[in-house]
XYZ file of C-alpha atoms in Angstrom:
776
model
C 71.860 151.125 89.399
C 74.582 151.270 86.714
C 77.144 152.430 89.280
C 76.304 149.490 91.560
C 76.587 147.048 88.675
C 80.049 148.394 87.773
C 81.135 148.159 91.417
C 79.815 144.589 91.638
C 81.684 143.468 88.506
C 84.892 145.137 89.678
C 84.743 143.297 92.985
C 84.002 140.072 91.145
C 87.076 140.336 88.917
C 89.298 141.230 91.851
C 88.289 138.082 93.715
C 88.327 135.399 91.021
C 92.098 135.253 90.562
C 92.857 134.068 94.118
C 94.899 130.911 94.405
C 94.019 127.884 96.508
C 93.234 128.868 100.086
C 95.885 128.470 102.757
C 93.624 126.123 104.700
C 93.524 123.651 101.816
C 97.307 123.817 101.494
C 98.235 123.713 105.193
C 95.450 121.537 106.617
C 95.368 118.055 105.126
C 94.254 114.824 106.717
C 94.435 111.314 105.211
C 91.566 108.868 105.579
C 92.610 105.211 105.674
C 90.562 102.124 104.936
C 90.113 99.510 107.651
C 89.199 95.848 107.201
C 86.718 95.275 110.001
C 83.757 97.188 111.439
C 84.206 99.369 114.522
C 82.035 98.979 117.612
C 80.487 102.389 118.280
C 80.622 102.671 122.079
C 82.468 105.941 122.759
C 85.621 104.028 123.714
C 88.476 104.431 121.230
C 90.241 101.180 122.169
C 90.503 99.568 118.717
C 93.926 99.433 117.128
C 92.476 101.107 114.023
C 91.915 104.339 115.960
C 95.547 104.346 117.036
C 96.643 104.166 113.398
C 94.102 106.691 112.075
C 95.259 110.122 110.980
C 94.628 112.818 113.602
C 94.051 116.533 113.261
C 96.659 119.081 114.221
C 95.791 121.318 117.227
C 92.565 123.288 116.901
C 92.653 127.039 116.262
C 90.606 129.464 118.298
C 87.843 131.190 116.316
C 86.235 133.153 119.167
C 86.917 135.301 121.142
C 90.116 135.633 119.063
C 91.172 134.144 115.746
C 94.961 134.461 116.014
C 95.917 131.724 118.496
C 95.446 128.059 119.301
C 92.408 126.958 121.302
C 92.767 127.050 125.091
C 90.856 123.779 125.589
C 92.055 121.517 122.823
C 90.241 118.943 120.702
C 91.546 116.071 118.593
C 89.591 114.489 115.733
C 90.320 111.316 113.760
C 88.710 109.779 110.687
C 88.739 106.426 108.797
C 86.358 104.211 106.784
C 85.341 100.745 105.674
C 83.010 99.568 102.908
C 79.884 100.645 104.804
C 80.664 103.535 107.145
C 82.692 106.691 107.448
C 83.991 106.709 111.043
C 85.145 109.743 112.965
C 85.879 110.606 116.586
C 86.490 113.598 118.842
C 88.340 113.869 122.133
C 87.284 117.182 123.706
C 89.188 118.283 126.796
C 87.295 120.144 129.537
C 86.037 119.556 133.094
C 82.726 117.730 133.399
C 80.518 120.831 133.275
C 78.273 121.011 130.206
C 75.724 123.396 128.725
C 73.073 121.948 126.409
C 69.654 123.095 125.211
C 67.881 119.766 125.746
C 68.052 116.067 124.946
C 66.001 116.553 121.791
C 67.471 115.526 118.448
C 68.204 118.288 115.907
C 68.790 120.889 118.627
C 68.652 124.445 117.245
C 71.452 126.520 115.785
C 72.734 129.574 117.600
C 75.560 128.460 119.881
C 73.430 127.605 122.928
C 74.959 124.184 123.511
C 78.345 122.476 123.833
C 78.993 120.478 120.686
C 81.485 119.077 118.206
C 80.781 119.148 114.478
C 81.977 117.572 111.246
C 81.462 119.535 108.010
C 82.175 117.762 104.719
C 82.006 119.152 101.192
C 82.045 116.047 99.007
C 82.126 117.921 95.669
C 84.614 120.618 96.802
C 82.357 123.374 95.469
C 82.414 125.275 98.815
C 78.669 125.812 98.433
C 76.913 122.561 99.454
C 77.794 120.007 102.066
C 76.825 117.897 105.092
C 76.928 118.852 108.757
C 76.927 116.410 111.693
C 76.908 117.607 115.317
C 76.906 115.806 118.676
C 76.595 117.270 122.175
C 78.118 115.818 125.398
C 74.939 113.812 126.082
C 75.128 112.043 122.715
C 72.281 113.956 121.069
C 72.591 114.155 117.276
C 71.968 116.875 114.734
C 72.378 116.223 111.001
C 71.960 119.064 108.531
C 72.526 120.147 104.951
C 74.770 123.114 104.171
C 73.932 125.451 101.297
C 74.961 128.858 99.959
C 78.380 128.333 101.493
C 77.493 128.880 105.153
C 73.737 128.479 105.635
C 72.273 125.436 107.320
C 68.963 123.580 107.581
C 68.150 120.936 110.204
C 65.281 119.477 108.222
C 67.266 116.662 106.651
C 66.749 113.430 108.596
C 68.790 110.261 108.290
C 70.057 107.416 110.434
C 73.635 107.438 111.724
C 75.289 106.081 114.860
C 76.740 107.983 117.806
C 78.008 107.175 121.288
C 79.560 109.518 123.886
C 81.592 108.777 127.007
C 82.037 111.451 129.683
C 85.138 111.653 131.855
C 86.245 114.124 134.510
C 88.644 115.905 132.134
C 87.181 115.201 128.679
C 84.272 113.863 126.662
C 84.784 111.400 123.813
C 82.574 111.084 120.737
C 82.546 108.115 118.338
C 80.405 108.184 115.180
C 79.615 106.115 112.092
C 77.942 107.666 109.042
C 76.579 105.230 106.419
C 77.940 106.051 102.974
C 74.478 105.432 101.536
C 73.147 108.689 103.054
C 75.951 110.798 101.546
C 76.019 112.184 98.018
C 79.320 112.088 96.202
C 80.990 110.851 93.050
C 84.240 109.020 92.424
C 87.091 110.684 90.600
C 87.764 108.714 87.383
C 91.469 109.604 87.689
C 91.660 107.810 91.015
C 92.535 110.912 93.071
C 89.697 111.454 95.527
C 89.634 114.514 97.773
C 86.875 116.188 99.791
C 86.883 119.443 101.722
C 86.484 118.910 105.462
C 86.507 120.790 108.748
C 86.023 119.973 112.423
C 84.471 122.501 114.787
C 83.791 122.801 118.519
C 81.620 125.069 120.676
C 82.769 125.184 124.329
C 80.468 127.231 126.558
C 82.437 126.549 129.753
C 85.023 129.167 128.755
C 82.958 130.645 125.908
C 85.378 129.474 123.224
C 84.743 128.416 119.639
C 87.507 126.560 117.835
C 88.107 124.698 114.583
C 90.740 122.570 112.939
C 91.354 125.115 110.178
C 91.678 128.828 110.802
C 88.458 130.835 110.597
C 87.815 134.563 111.128
C 86.025 135.461 114.342
C 83.219 137.084 112.356
C 82.494 133.839 110.448
C 80.244 130.872 111.125
C 81.503 127.501 112.279
C 79.902 125.766 109.305
C 81.366 128.044 106.601
C 82.600 125.821 103.759
C 85.031 128.514 102.586
C 87.468 127.580 105.351
C 87.744 123.817 105.047
C 90.906 121.760 104.806
C 91.506 118.764 102.521
C 90.487 115.149 103.163
C 92.728 112.847 101.106
C 91.517 109.306 100.409
C 94.410 106.840 100.416
C 91.955 104.295 99.006
C 88.907 105.322 97.000
C 85.618 105.518 98.932
C 83.146 102.727 98.152
C 80.890 102.934 95.138
C 77.858 105.017 96.175
C 75.016 102.673 97.100
C 71.339 102.927 96.153
C 69.308 104.284 99.062
C 65.547 103.642 99.177
C 63.475 104.690 102.179
C 59.741 104.350 102.778
C 58.041 106.360 105.546
C 54.354 105.372 105.916
C 52.094 107.183 108.371
C 48.705 106.711 110.000
C 46.701 109.552 111.537
C 43.481 109.858 113.537
C 41.912 113.145 114.607
C 38.875 114.702 116.209
C 38.026 118.358 115.555
C 35.434 120.832 116.826
C 34.773 124.016 114.825
C 32.597 126.319 116.920
C 33.029 129.400 114.712
C 31.274 127.776 111.748
C 28.912 125.785 113.963
C 30.112 122.450 112.582
C 29.585 119.140 114.410
C 32.515 117.204 115.812
C 34.458 115.602 112.964
C 36.334 112.330 113.510
C 38.764 111.337 110.762
C 41.395 108.716 110.014
C 43.856 108.696 107.165
C 47.003 107.071 105.808
C 49.779 108.194 103.491
C 53.490 107.866 102.950
C 56.730 109.551 101.950
C 59.467 107.835 99.971
C 63.096 108.697 99.289
C 64.970 107.116 96.375
C 68.551 107.830 95.309
C 68.373 107.912 91.498
C 72.143 108.435 91.256
C 74.811 108.879 93.939
C 74.007 112.606 94.013
C 70.420 112.886 92.698
C 67.408 112.038 94.887
C 63.713 111.477 94.266
C 61.284 112.349 97.089
C 57.623 111.331 96.914
C 54.678 112.143 99.154
C 51.159 110.731 98.851
C 48.286 112.189 100.836
C 50.643 114.088 103.152
C 49.578 115.401 106.535
C 51.450 117.969 108.638
C 49.384 117.960 111.821
C 52.451 117.357 113.982
C 54.098 120.585 112.775
C 54.345 123.254 115.441
C 52.049 126.265 115.124
C 53.392 129.607 113.911
C 54.813 132.069 116.370
C 52.437 135.024 116.280
C 53.725 138.597 115.983
C 52.256 142.033 116.575
C 51.597 143.426 113.104
C 52.001 147.197 112.795
C 52.851 147.113 109.089
C 50.712 147.756 106.015
C 51.844 144.552 104.317
C 51.602 140.783 104.568
C 53.957 139.228 107.098
C 56.287 136.354 106.202
C 55.956 133.211 108.323
C 58.580 130.510 107.763
C 57.877 127.119 106.222
C 57.755 124.375 108.876
C 56.691 121.316 106.840
C 59.638 118.983 106.390
C 58.850 117.814 102.863
C 59.088 121.396 101.606
C 62.077 122.440 103.721
C 64.486 119.690 102.676
C 66.554 120.971 99.712
C 64.420 124.116 99.663
C 67.540 126.233 99.120
C 67.583 125.062 95.503
C 64.043 126.363 94.914
C 63.570 129.066 97.531
C 66.830 131.030 97.328
C 65.983 132.905 94.118
C 65.438 136.645 94.384
C 65.543 138.043 97.918
C 63.624 137.641 101.166
C 61.096 140.280 100.028
C 60.998 139.292 96.335
C 60.794 135.520 96.189
C 59.334 133.809 93.086
C 58.708 130.533 94.945
C 57.575 130.262 98.556
C 56.441 126.721 99.374
C 54.064 127.902 102.084
C 51.653 128.979 99.345
C 51.070 125.283 98.621
C 48.210 123.838 100.628
C 47.042 127.225 101.937
C 44.532 129.476 100.166
C 43.001 132.851 100.875
C 39.323 132.821 99.898
C 37.191 135.959 99.566
C 33.949 137.167 98.044
C 31.675 140.209 97.971
C 27.945 139.947 98.655
C 25.010 142.337 98.350
C 22.724 141.600 101.306
C 20.725 142.938 104.207
C 23.193 142.305 107.021
C 21.325 143.939 109.909
C 17.813 142.868 108.943
C 16.673 146.479 108.688
C 15.663 146.292 105.040
C 18.785 148.125 103.880
C 21.007 146.349 101.373
C 24.766 146.637 101.907
C 27.800 145.495 99.958
C 29.964 143.375 102.253
C 33.272 141.608 101.634
C 34.516 138.565 103.526
C 37.879 136.807 103.386
C 39.494 133.850 105.118
C 42.760 131.918 104.919
C 42.394 128.154 105.213
C 44.212 124.969 104.353
C 43.449 122.946 101.244
C 44.276 119.213 101.027
C 47.362 118.083 99.122
C 46.864 114.931 97.046
C 50.482 114.076 96.246
C 53.819 115.536 95.330
C 57.249 114.675 93.970
C 60.656 116.297 94.047
C 63.858 115.477 92.210
C 66.901 117.344 93.481
C 70.653 117.078 93.652
C 73.760 117.232 91.514
C 74.213 115.985 87.978
C 77.973 116.417 88.251
C 80.428 118.750 89.968
C 79.135 121.757 88.030
C 75.389 121.239 87.595
C 72.681 121.162 90.271
C 69.036 120.594 89.367
C 65.645 120.438 91.055
C 62.036 119.808 90.039
C 59.039 119.883 92.399
C 55.367 119.315 91.635
C 52.385 119.219 94.032
C 48.698 118.603 93.344
C 45.966 120.011 95.610
C 42.262 119.165 95.821
C 39.395 121.586 95.318
C 37.777 122.741 98.531
C 34.796 124.738 99.674
C 35.899 127.314 102.260
C 33.311 128.760 104.650
C 33.674 132.548 104.949
C 30.819 132.770 107.481
C 28.043 130.445 108.644
C 26.066 131.624 105.577
C 28.671 132.147 102.888
C 31.320 129.973 101.265
C 33.438 129.938 98.113
C 35.118 127.244 96.050
C 38.882 127.051 95.759
C 39.774 125.205 92.537
C 41.994 122.173 92.207
C 45.529 123.316 91.363
C 48.970 122.088 90.397
C 52.095 123.803 91.710
C 55.366 123.124 89.879
C 58.823 124.639 89.999
C 61.972 123.810 88.052
C 65.388 125.145 89.033
C 68.873 124.561 87.678
C 72.247 125.957 88.745
C 75.568 126.012 86.936
C 78.713 126.498 88.978
C 80.987 129.263 87.720
C 84.259 130.626 89.052
C 85.199 129.184 92.471
C 82.120 129.511 94.694
C 79.548 131.134 92.416
C 76.674 129.999 90.233
C 74.129 131.052 87.660
C 70.604 129.799 88.316
C 67.392 129.590 86.280
C 63.894 129.132 87.731
C 60.488 128.392 86.222
C 57.526 128.427 88.643
C 53.962 127.630 87.570
C 50.540 127.473 89.213
C 47.853 125.835 87.092
C 44.204 126.099 88.182
C 41.548 123.597 87.109
C 38.099 125.207 87.174
C 34.909 123.165 87.121
C 32.715 126.259 86.778
C 32.850 129.532 84.904
C 35.704 131.765 86.034
C 33.675 134.991 85.906
C 32.466 135.003 89.520
C 34.562 136.455 92.333
C 34.509 133.362 94.544
C 37.203 131.443 92.639
C 40.152 132.174 94.886
C 43.107 132.558 95.031
C 43.153 133.117 91.264
C 40.648 133.613 88.469
C 43.304 132.897 85.844
C 44.053 129.520 84.312
C 47.726 129.881 85.200
C 50.358 132.123 86.672
C 54.037 131.625 85.792
C 57.393 133.169 86.610
C 60.680 132.752 84.780
C 63.872 134.148 86.219
C 67.639 134.070 86.274
C 69.963 134.738 89.232
C 73.728 135.199 89.414
C 75.092 134.385 92.881
C 78.660 135.389 93.595
C 80.721 134.394 96.647
C 84.406 135.210 97.025
C 86.821 132.424 97.859
C 87.435 133.763 101.369
C 83.698 134.074 102.029
C 83.807 137.811 102.760
C 81.792 138.828 99.683
C 78.266 137.539 98.983
C 76.590 139.232 95.994
C 73.559 138.582 93.823
C 72.053 139.912 90.591
C 68.595 138.726 89.451
C 65.820 139.354 86.928
C 62.371 137.701 87.008
C 59.274 138.057 84.836
C 55.677 137.013 85.482
C 53.648 135.405 82.680
C 49.817 135.502 82.777
C 47.042 134.877 80.217
C 46.383 138.625 80.210
C 48.961 140.657 78.294
C 50.038 143.179 80.940
C 53.095 145.425 81.043
C 55.414 145.961 84.019
C 55.369 142.352 85.220
C 59.106 142.270 85.907
C 61.330 142.497 88.963
C 65.094 142.872 89.305
C 67.609 143.281 92.089
C 71.267 143.773 92.939
C 72.513 142.697 96.360
C 76.026 143.444 97.576
C 77.279 142.092 100.896
C 80.669 142.179 102.600
C 81.168 140.525 105.997
C 84.699 140.504 107.399
C 86.084 141.031 110.899
C 86.608 144.730 110.174
C 83.733 145.748 107.909
C 80.082 144.729 107.457
C 78.431 146.246 104.389
C 75.077 145.459 102.796
C 73.331 147.150 99.910
C 70.093 145.882 98.376
C 68.708 147.667 95.331
C 65.462 146.220 93.933
C 62.692 147.015 91.486
C 59.177 145.539 91.318
C 56.905 146.442 88.427
C 53.420 147.812 88.914
C 51.764 144.547 87.841
C 54.315 142.002 89.070
C 52.804 139.298 91.268
C 53.993 135.882 92.413
C 51.096 133.568 93.240
C 53.421 130.886 94.570
C 56.001 133.351 95.833
C 56.273 136.126 98.386
C 56.099 139.731 97.181
C 54.296 141.888 99.784
C 54.115 145.030 97.608
C 54.368 146.122 93.970
C 55.319 149.218 91.975
C 58.481 150.403 93.724
C 62.211 151.012 93.448
C 64.072 150.491 96.716
C 67.530 150.749 98.197
C 68.213 149.383 101.681
C 71.811 149.689 102.854
C 73.923 149.546 105.989
C 77.612 149.925 106.786
C 79.499 149.070 109.983
C 83.101 149.331 111.091
C 84.285 147.123 113.964
C 87.021 147.862 116.472
C 88.857 145.339 118.640
C 90.264 146.803 121.850
C 93.892 146.097 122.680
C 93.794 147.334 126.274
C 94.104 144.258 128.479
C 91.601 145.433 131.118
C 88.970 146.283 128.519
C 89.696 143.089 126.604
C 88.649 140.943 129.556
C 85.076 142.098 129.098
C 84.630 143.633 125.640
C 85.392 141.624 122.518
C 84.592 144.357 119.995
C 82.565 147.476 119.413
C 81.304 149.094 116.248
C 79.756 152.126 114.641
C 77.287 151.967 111.812
C 74.668 153.652 109.713
C 71.675 152.343 107.775
C 68.900 153.629 105.537
C 65.962 152.345 103.512
C 64.513 154.369 100.662
C 61.433 153.497 98.579
C 59.787 155.376 95.738
C 56.845 154.430 93.550
C 58.123 153.216 90.196
C 55.131 154.330 88.126
C 55.339 158.055 88.983
C 58.534 158.514 91.035
C 56.688 159.473 94.240
C 58.687 158.971 97.452
C 56.553 156.638 99.577
C 58.837 155.445 102.399
C 62.236 156.106 103.854
C 64.010 155.680 107.143
C 67.491 156.603 108.228
C 69.615 155.905 111.286
C 72.750 158.100 111.226
C 74.389 156.373 114.192
C 74.201 152.783 115.441
C 76.433 151.732 118.323
C 77.165 148.034 118.890
C 78.976 146.364 121.782
C 79.893 142.661 121.752
C 81.124 141.258 125.039
C 83.418 138.315 125.738
C 80.548 136.413 127.403
C 78.397 136.548 124.215
C 76.201 139.403 125.479
C 75.674 142.243 123.010
C 74.017 145.664 122.737
C 72.723 147.571 119.718
C 71.691 151.191 120.337
C 70.161 153.657 117.863
C 69.735 157.020 119.642
C 67.936 158.600 116.686
C 65.960 157.182 113.787
C 63.792 159.140 111.366
C 60.914 157.546 109.400
C 58.751 158.896 106.590
C 55.613 157.198 105.233
C 53.261 158.227 102.453
C 49.969 156.311 102.577
C 48.746 155.156 99.178
C 45.672 153.529 100.792
C 43.702 154.037 104.005
C 45.527 152.571 107.023
C 44.688 151.850 110.660
C 48.016 152.328 112.585
C 46.957 149.801 115.228
C 45.560 147.164 112.821
C 42.645 146.677 115.218
C 39.787 148.026 113.116
C 39.795 151.636 114.302
C 39.564 154.903 112.407
C 41.948 154.978 109.462
C 44.460 157.527 108.273
C 43.477 158.625 104.794
C 45.243 157.753 101.569
C 47.353 160.600 100.206
C 48.582 161.773 103.613
C 52.218 161.563 104.743
C 53.918 161.312 108.132
C 57.421 161.999 109.456
C 58.259 160.512 112.841
C 61.317 160.002 115.045
C 62.243 157.314 117.567
C 64.972 155.870 119.790
C 65.652 152.118 119.831
C 67.785 149.677 121.822
C 68.382 145.917 121.843
C 70.182 143.841 124.478
C 71.025 140.118 124.523
C 72.398 138.657 127.751
C 74.948 135.857 128.088
C 73.278 132.842 126.437
C 75.716 130.472 128.177
C 73.975 130.955 131.519
C 71.150 128.798 132.811
C 68.979 131.931 132.782
C 69.336 134.255 129.811
C 67.172 136.915 128.246
C 66.916 139.665 125.657
C 64.827 142.779 125.248
C 64.226 145.505 122.712
C 62.617 148.875 123.291
C 61.311 151.673 121.107
C 59.987 155.078 122.081
C 59.023 158.074 119.974
C 56.589 159.240 117.311
C 54.269 156.940 115.373
C 52.321 158.328 112.395
C 50.104 161.048 113.940
C 50.705 159.870 117.511
C 53.203 158.314 119.917
C 54.424 154.778 120.599
C 56.159 153.028 123.482
C 57.062 149.421 122.786
C 58.927 146.808 124.795
C 59.547 143.222 123.788
C 61.787 140.392 124.754
C 62.305 136.819 125.795
C 63.429 135.176 129.041
C 64.679 131.585 129.167
C 65.685 129.131 131.856
C 67.433 125.808 131.277
C 67.178 122.775 133.522
C 70.096 120.864 132.023
C 69.552 118.622 130.171
C 65.822 118.081 130.614
C 63.932 121.309 130.089
C 63.902 124.763 128.511
C 61.286 127.141 129.913
C 60.721 130.440 128.135
C 58.375 133.411 127.976
C 58.151 135.861 125.066
C 56.471 139.169 125.821
C 55.705 142.077 123.483
C 53.854 145.203 124.557
C 53.028 148.227 122.378
C 51.266 151.309 123.710
C 50.015 153.461 120.824
C 48.580 156.875 121.686
C 46.739 158.589 118.820
C 44.720 161.832 118.689
C 41.111 161.893 119.817
C 38.815 160.019 117.450
C 41.418 157.396 116.579
C 41.806 153.994 118.191
C 44.625 154.274 120.730
C 45.611 150.764 121.789
C 47.645 148.675 124.172
C 48.689 145.575 122.263
C 49.852 142.491 124.147
C 51.466 139.349 122.803
C 52.397 136.843 125.508
C 53.891 133.454 124.664
C 54.967 131.087 127.471
C 56.569 127.870 126.282
C 57.852 124.673 127.907
C 60.083 122.123 126.156
C 60.661 119.034 128.268
C 62.870 116.118 127.205
C 62.298 113.200 129.531
C 64.823 111.089 127.620
C 66.569 111.214 124.237
C 63.422 109.654 122.733
C 60.499 111.225 124.659
C 59.694 114.947 124.285
C 56.843 117.171 125.413
C 56.211 120.750 124.279
C 53.460 123.150 125.282
C 53.151 126.546 123.614
C 50.559 129.166 124.633
C 50.007 132.439 122.749
C 47.825 135.333 123.878
C 47.350 137.993 121.182
C 44.788 140.710 121.850
C 45.441 142.339 118.453
C 44.212 139.167 116.715
C 41.746 138.485 119.559
C 43.088 134.971 119.913
C 44.485 132.625 122.531
C 46.172 129.529 121.132
C 47.264 126.434 123.048
C 49.418 123.855 121.273
C 50.692 120.790 123.145
C 52.719 118.044 121.504
C 54.021 114.745 122.857
C 56.611 112.993 120.664
C 57.938 109.492 121.244
C 60.838 108.572 118.965
C 60.575 104.825 119.477
C 63.169 104.099 116.771
C 65.595 106.346 114.874
C 63.524 108.798 112.774
C 60.294 106.901 113.634
C 57.767 108.726 115.793
C 54.430 108.719 117.573
C 52.893 112.212 117.937
C 49.948 113.270 120.095
C 48.998 116.899 119.389
C 46.310 118.977 121.098
C 45.355 122.420 119.754
C 42.827 124.862 121.193
C 41.862 128.394 120.100
C 39.865 130.915 122.133
C 38.854 134.531 121.812
C 41.234 136.709 123.802
C 38.341 139.076 124.546
C 35.048 137.241 124.895
C 32.271 139.774 124.289
C 28.606 139.270 125.096
C 27.906 138.421 121.457
C 30.548 135.704 121.608
C 28.981 134.121 124.684
C 25.535 134.319 123.077
C 26.789 131.881 120.447
C 26.875 129.248 123.178
C 30.444 127.946 123.196
C 31.974 130.072 125.982
C 34.532 131.864 123.839
C 36.133 128.797 122.242
C 36.835 128.939 118.497
C 38.067 125.414 117.752
C 39.690 122.367 119.266
C 41.490 119.371 117.833
C 43.260 116.245 119.005
C 45.559 114.426 116.572
C 47.435 111.140 116.884
C 50.016 110.434 114.195
C 52.330 107.451 113.728
C 55.158 107.261 111.171
C 57.820 104.613 110.629
C 61.144 104.829 108.772
C 61.900 101.779 106.599
C 65.198 101.318 104.766
C 64.593 99.004 101.801
């Protein structure tokens, strides 16, 4: 640990003395003020566009990063008192690849697009991202941590696209009121800016400034300079009200409840307190329109992490949710509004006069009363956030006979960051869950906590080099509970280097024996771990090979875990050779011919997670496997990927195959099927299993304002079939009508299930939700 800290500090000092990047010096564009509004129609016929500053030729970023783009793009930019205007002229024949006509299309390079990235505070860490595809579909996003992006920031802006035989032209207007920035008191206003293009026709990515081929198109480390000849307008106050109305009907057959018909109202509000500090409010929120989770086959001994999908929690979540690491997170917003209830009963279950001790548990939603969030920048150096949410008490039915009470609770988190060096920061977090009990806390049924409160304080140091190749982190967090308990700390050191030649990651972490995070995600305690990988990449120079293969690499990785309390080795895996091939057409292969795993069980474990005979605590297993992953060319109408694993598995064998196939009907539909199959063969007496997870999905976009999605999931491990269908009509910008139907069945309907009288159905619901975006 000391050696890694010394290495980290040495790298830090070597990077902080770099001068201004060459992009900022060599790539400058002036933005001029105009005196009349521009008609946004995709036709650049106004005289103002002729006089606007234009970008120099775009540079190729992929497949090479040493030449100009083959199919060129020109961008221009100007402004008036209300809007920031920009345009693209993208040269290519009229053959486009897009995912769909749906707004906020996903990341990942699966669509032709042009993008504007702006860093208004020039901190190279936070910014705004605006993308448009050739059919005029918009995507607006927030950039954080230098090169990460979230689509869950919604705002109104104007776009029009015109398609020609040899080019497509984009014209946009962004209201200044939706941007966060401050004016320079010295009168010299500059932002960092970059323009980017993804061209699937020839599989080329290009940008105005030079970017390494291993980087991302939205990396703020590689921006040029936007120079304001006249100061931008004074930032305006932005107030938005988003009321909603919802009606639903629900049938719960598992708990034998009658049909429930409900109606409700609530609202969200957004208020700009300062030009760079926002207040978000939610009263009686409802998230029924949110898509269901994608199920996975769980062969692990620990809780799985499912991503947050509720927009109120996702927006600006990087400020609260980026502390620690993915496996040691002090604040995970998904804990809010969801509770795991459990209790133990002494009863005669079978009616045979014998008393048994039986435990039941269930995860269920709890209603959220209201919440508020303040987040943004105080100035160029300080960033702050505060979030608080209040939930209602709820009685959760464990069975038709048993239920427990979940107490009313308040969830609050405070975070603050101070910029240091060029692209780094020091952050502090305080997370608190406060329970409000109406009864004595001594009985087991008060879930998820029998304590009055649970708190975490922590500090993180996030370091990013100026060129973006180094991303490092050092953190320390401590849990605070009413009980005075030792070993409630966690700490970690993460070192990452990502350049065209080398990819290195090393994650060393420690979690104390009694460290928990009630509003965070920490799947296990009492360990010291190091997970590391190292790759070297080669770029062929042979012309014949170069036509097909962009690069290939060799790597190694390992993961080592020992129990902190007694030093016992509990887990490790090692892959001495990983071969990667990345092709010019975006296809890629990752092959691990040999991987060795070791597991020591510190509790009984069923390797299939289906309720069969368990392997006993105190036993250990060493097993070997071969693994491969392949991703086809995602630019094609039909594309697919698969991964396979074969070898040992605990005291048996495993053969697993998974993958996804997709077909695009441009621009109206994306049809896909995910399939995962695991065949686990264990010795006689254990529960050998064939686990299936099948997930067909259809996304249909009738127009740019009418979308239909149906998602079916068959999971025999969880004994569940889920159907989720959603119709969305965006009748005005950011204003929607949702109709959502959800149905759950048993995957395997036994005789006892049918005897209950509802033909294998668990629950059904139909929800209609209406929300409207009002700018005040």
